[in-house]
Amino acid sequence: MRVPVDWLGEYVALPEGVTGEQIAADLVAVGLEEEGLHTSGVGGPLVVGRVLELTPEEQKNGKTINWCQVDVGDSNGTGEPQGIVCGAHNFAVGDLVAVILPGGTLTTPQGPLTISARKTYGHISAGMICSVRELGIGEDHDRILVLPRLLPAEVVAGLSPGDDLIRVLGLDRETVEVNVTPDRGYCFSIRGIAREYSHSTGAAFTDPASLPVDPGVGEGYAVRLADDAPLEGVPGCDRYLARIVRGIDLTRTTPEWMARRLTEAGMRPIGLAVDVTNYVMLALGQPLHAFDLDTLTGPIVVRRTRPGERLTTLDDVDRALDPEDLLITDGGERILALAGVMGGEDGEVTPGQTTDVLIEAAHFDARTVGRTARRHRLSSEAAKRFERGVDPDVTAAAAQLAVDLLVEHGGGTADPAIADVDQRADRPAIDLDLTMATRYVGVNYSFDRVRALLTLIGCEVVDTQDPQRVSVLPPSWRPDLTDAPTLVEEVARVDGYDKIPSVVPRAVGGRGLTHAQRSRRAVATALAGQGLQEVLTYPFVGADRFDELGLPEDDPHRRTTRLANPLSDEAPLLRTALLQTLPEAVLRNVSRGSRDVALFEIDTVTQPAGELQAPVPGVGELPSDEVLAEIRAAVPAQPWHVAVMAAGQADRAGWWGRGRPVDVVDVVGWAHAVADALGVPVERRQAERAPFHPGRCVELVLADGTRVGWAGELHPQVVQRLGLPARTSAAELDLDVLVAASDHRTQVAPLSTHPLATSDVSLEVPRGVRYGDVEESLRAGAGELLEAIELFDVYTGDQVSQDRHSLAFRMHFRAPDRTLTTTEVNTARDAAVARASQDHGAVQR
Amino acid sequence: MPAPDGDGSAGEGGAQDLSQESIEGHVAAALRAVGAAGDLDELKQARLAHAGDRSPLALANRAIGGLPGSEKAAAGKLVGQARGKVNQALAARQVELEAERDERILVDEAMDLTVAPGRRPLGRRHVLTVTAERMADAMVGMGWEIAEGPQVEAEWFNFDALNFDKDHPARQMQDTFFVDPAKAGLVLRTHTSPVQARSLIERGVPLYVAVPGKTFRTDELDATHTPVFHQLEGLAIDEGLTMAHLKGTLDRLAEGMFGPGIVSRLRPAYFPFTEPSAEMDFRCFVCRGVATDPACRTCGGTGWIEWGGCGMVNQNVLRACGVDPDRYQGFAFGMGVERTAMFRHGIADMREMIEGDVRFNAQFGMEI
Ligand SMILES: [Zn+2]
């Protein structure tokens, strides 16, 4: 809401010399946040000058400039004429003009410009003779402002060279722009803002709605409120007031002061009728509508839409109407307007044609107007106000103000008869415990203080038999005051939030972070410690990403959640795995020159199970257990995942030696680091799965077989399709599975201090046998004395037959209670080899 | 290779001169050789020549056996002392030369490490997750617990449970991502506040929880907006909680994030799920609101920086969550993690935080 300061000052006593900045600060204190401060952008000295001499000088480029001597009185400090070069020609010797002297400022399309004396065209030009556009009071750039052509003669008569022009030209005017929260519809008016300013500062408020209202003689224009389908029990219109002004000349121009206020408030002057209704709306917050009386054939009937009805609204859009839309109709048939939102083509006033006008000042239901505005995507100024609540008591005053302005500036006469169909329900009073404000806010408000503050904002406070309780009737313009806490807010707000003390509450005492929360931090820290960078990618993907990743048609990762209103039609789906969105981050780094890139992300992914629907039972009431269960069940599963993706060098090259490219072993290692960080043993199983290289992928599982995730090199085709660096490798694990598996207290085994015995074996096995399976057999065969085992070499070549290879394992044995003998070690080793032979046909070399 | 000095040397078969002059001559020759040994190899040669099996003193020692019994004792003593002297000198020189060698190795092995950043640089956490953790830790320090909830959320939890009437303009102002089809009743949560409702229903009262998390609005990405962002939400419901407790909590959190003495300020505002409601600012941590710097670039000279929204939990929210509003009351607040991080670290462009450029992360430590 833009608030021109001089307009505000008409309704509330502003202190002498108050600035827009101070007003904005005072409004912030009562909850109207500053959005901006608009000024003319012209700063003095800007003075009256009389042109004494004007010498045209033709330049080499063919342009003629004028070298002028201008009398600016004593304003330049010397009293001597000011020498100024001017390129315009629409003025002459003797003219009174506006001169900006060195030190003054103008606002140009390029930004603020400070005027200084400068050498140009062979002269020292000390200032500027201003054009209307330079001063921001007109569009005509070339024309110099010659004061008698703009200002009334009596004003010009009082001017002499050197007089300040900032105030005379209205360039000191300021407009404060504030943000109005959706509960304060009444602040979409200067009246409402003025009242708030008064609450904030104590300045005297003069209600512009308390103007003399004609009593109304006779019936007035026929109006029928015929809403047969109120929304949520509230009629669409509970007050409709119609007034008629006849014989107006709508071709007359809007008075300059009104046009300026409209412009400053952000509305474009259009024509007298529209300007007057807009002006009243801005002043009092009551949207009005003007109809051409001659085009009306029957009574005004306010009703809901019938099936199949359409309306072409003033924005030239033909709209199919909804049964919930409330209409203003001519005689019940011809549709004139979407009530409180926008008019149609029929019944509109036409300057030069319309002479008799019917002014509608009505009160429409916020819900009805809001739904219609949203349904038709029509956020008009009227709808914005009705949707947030318009004061139903201001209707008559608003109509009166409009009638007065039309009569004054359009020259018509008002009909003495006024139609006022008033079916408003009584506003309910609110029962208030006078101790509540103190209990809620933590400031000690006396009962009298509470009463006084509520009275100040316009409430009627009525005592009850209980001295601690009062009955509070909120003012008509505050439909947002609906229960006791809303009144408490008013008490705290008007008393001042700055009075609230600071007290740290004593919480009941928490148990610290949960295991899952600590676990996720541990995983992130472990991966960062391994050299990976944490990133946060957007979760939006397109279906083509699933194709690029080579996911089969029946891959569960294709079952996803779609957004109804995605930011981009290219990415309307929510990721089902983090690897779907990590490629962009890798690519961005590579394109910016960071080619060695190892990233990780920890977040939830969305994995919907089916087509469930979450009920939306409404506000203020706890749903039944069944409904709550239904709501919870419809929310898709969103497990926490961790994913890594890496390309480029794992070890840096340098003078110390060569680098080492990141490979699949790194990625498997990082996957293990995640599990190790949580102390969860995982096993690897060779796997074939998109988006990984079919021969370079491993599935990680818990001891009980529960799947944790996959690690591997990305499929070369995936790499190619996504444009990733060759051999990009990746892993993705379900963190929830790991966290659940780690949620126990590790119990330690005592450490044996007896010596370690080591024995190496080389086993020839057929090529198809997995290393991990051979290791598993050795482990099983060796028994409890085996402490650790590692595969340290794989040999293929002349020494073994073509279809076999030789695996060299080192086995470490230790007993808890004694030093092992060579015989014991050999026995265990032989048992291990025997098991491997039995399981896999392994032959010891 | 220097030969054993002196003229007393003789073959094994030769007659041994066991005179004192002769023995002393051997010793002198040995000590000269030991002293002249410049490295451990030369010392080894000297040891062989003067203390080895075939050295003159060893031969002399062996010759003692052939002496008449009366001379054995004196000769034995003479030769024994001589050998002792030589061995002592050898041992001492050995220590000297080993020390010299060790020192030389250190010099030879010296490396210029002024350009050696390591083979594997450390990775980093993301500033937003670490900031959120820091905020959460500040709340845990006040005795609160940390709660979480889903990003794809039921409309009821995101709006209705929080007293956003379906026709209220505030609901439309949330710029919500809706899940298709609309009848699914699901949205991407527009704030972390639905976790308030979930926590109240699941945990009951009294309740002190903070909720860090990812949230979504249909804003296009630019320097100051991102469709995906993070909030930290706080909710305290107990008997007797007031706005003063809200302010105390915010002050403590502001200190935790921006340093000692940084306090909050409340301004009236409107949110459907709180009543009374407030916007919270924190005291500019650069100029600390000192009026001497009207040109402070951090706060624009106002001395305050907008942080988030807060208020006393609306009674309708308590009712929707099965809590008796006549007995329990409390407060809620929420602020942007991005905004907090931007102010803490002077990040001017939101995009730097979401692009995943590793150079951005590299500017931070693991703890920020
Ligand atoms: Zn500052």
Short mmCIF file of N, CA and C and ligand atoms in Angstrom, two decimals, chain B residues 283-290 293-305, ligand 1:
data_model
loop_
_atom_site.label_atom_id
_atom_site.label_comp_id
_atom_site.label_asym_id
_atom_site.label_seq_id
_atom_site.Cartn_x
_atom_site.Cartn_y
_atom_site.Cartn_z
N ARG B 283 19.90 -7.80 16.25
CA ARG B 283 20.76 -6.63 16.29
C ARG B 283 21.91 -6.83 15.31
N CYS B 284 22.16 -5.86 14.44
CA CYS B 284 23.24 -5.97 13.46
C CYS B 284 24.56 -6.27 14.18
N PHE B 285 25.20 -7.36 13.78
CA PHE B 285 26.41 -7.76 14.49
C PHE B 285 27.65 -7.02 13.97
N VAL B 286 27.46 -6.24 12.91
CA VAL B 286 28.59 -5.46 12.39
C VAL B 286 28.67 -4.12 13.11
N CYS B 287 27.58 -3.34 13.00
CA CYS B 287 27.61 -2.01 13.64
C CYS B 287 27.00 -2.06 15.03
N ARG B 288 26.40 -3.20 15.38
CA ARG B 288 25.77 -3.38 16.69
C ARG B 288 24.78 -2.27 16.99
N GLY B 289 24.18 -1.73 15.91
CA GLY B 289 23.16 -0.73 16.10
C GLY B 289 23.68 0.58 16.63
N VAL B 290 25.00 0.74 16.63
CA VAL B 290 25.57 2.00 17.09
C VAL B 290 25.29 3.05 16.02
N ASP B 293 27.28 4.58 12.63
CA ASP B 293 27.48 4.10 11.27
C ASP B 293 26.17 3.95 10.52
N PRO B 294 25.63 5.08 10.06
CA PRO B 294 24.37 4.99 9.31
C PRO B 294 24.59 4.30 7.96
N ALA B 295 25.84 4.13 7.56
CA ALA B 295 26.11 3.56 6.25
C ALA B 295 26.44 2.07 6.35
N CYS B 296 26.15 1.43 7.50
CA CYS B 296 26.46 0.01 7.64
C CYS B 296 25.84 -0.78 6.51
N ARG B 297 26.68 -1.51 5.79
CA ARG B 297 26.16 -2.21 4.62
C ARG B 297 25.40 -3.48 4.99
N THR B 298 25.68 -3.99 6.18
CA THR B 298 25.02 -5.23 6.57
C THR B 298 23.55 -5.00 6.89
N CYS B 299 23.25 -3.92 7.61
CA CYS B 299 21.88 -3.70 8.03
C CYS B 299 21.26 -2.49 7.34
N GLY B 300 22.01 -1.83 6.45
CA GLY B 300 21.48 -0.65 5.79
C GLY B 300 21.33 0.52 6.74
N GLY B 301 22.04 0.46 7.86
CA GLY B 301 22.02 1.57 8.78
C GLY B 301 20.86 1.54 9.77
N THR B 302 20.03 0.51 9.69
CA THR B 302 18.90 0.45 10.61
C THR B 302 19.29 -0.15 11.96
N GLY B 303 20.42 -0.85 11.98
CA GLY B 303 20.85 -1.47 13.23
C GLY B 303 20.22 -2.83 13.46
N TRP B 304 19.27 -3.22 12.61
CA TRP B 304 18.56 -4.48 12.79
C TRP B 304 18.53 -5.24 11.48
N ILE B 305 18.50 -6.55 11.59
CA ILE B 305 18.45 -7.41 10.41
C ILE B 305 17.27 -8.37 10.55
ZN ZN C 1 24.75 -2.62 10.84
#
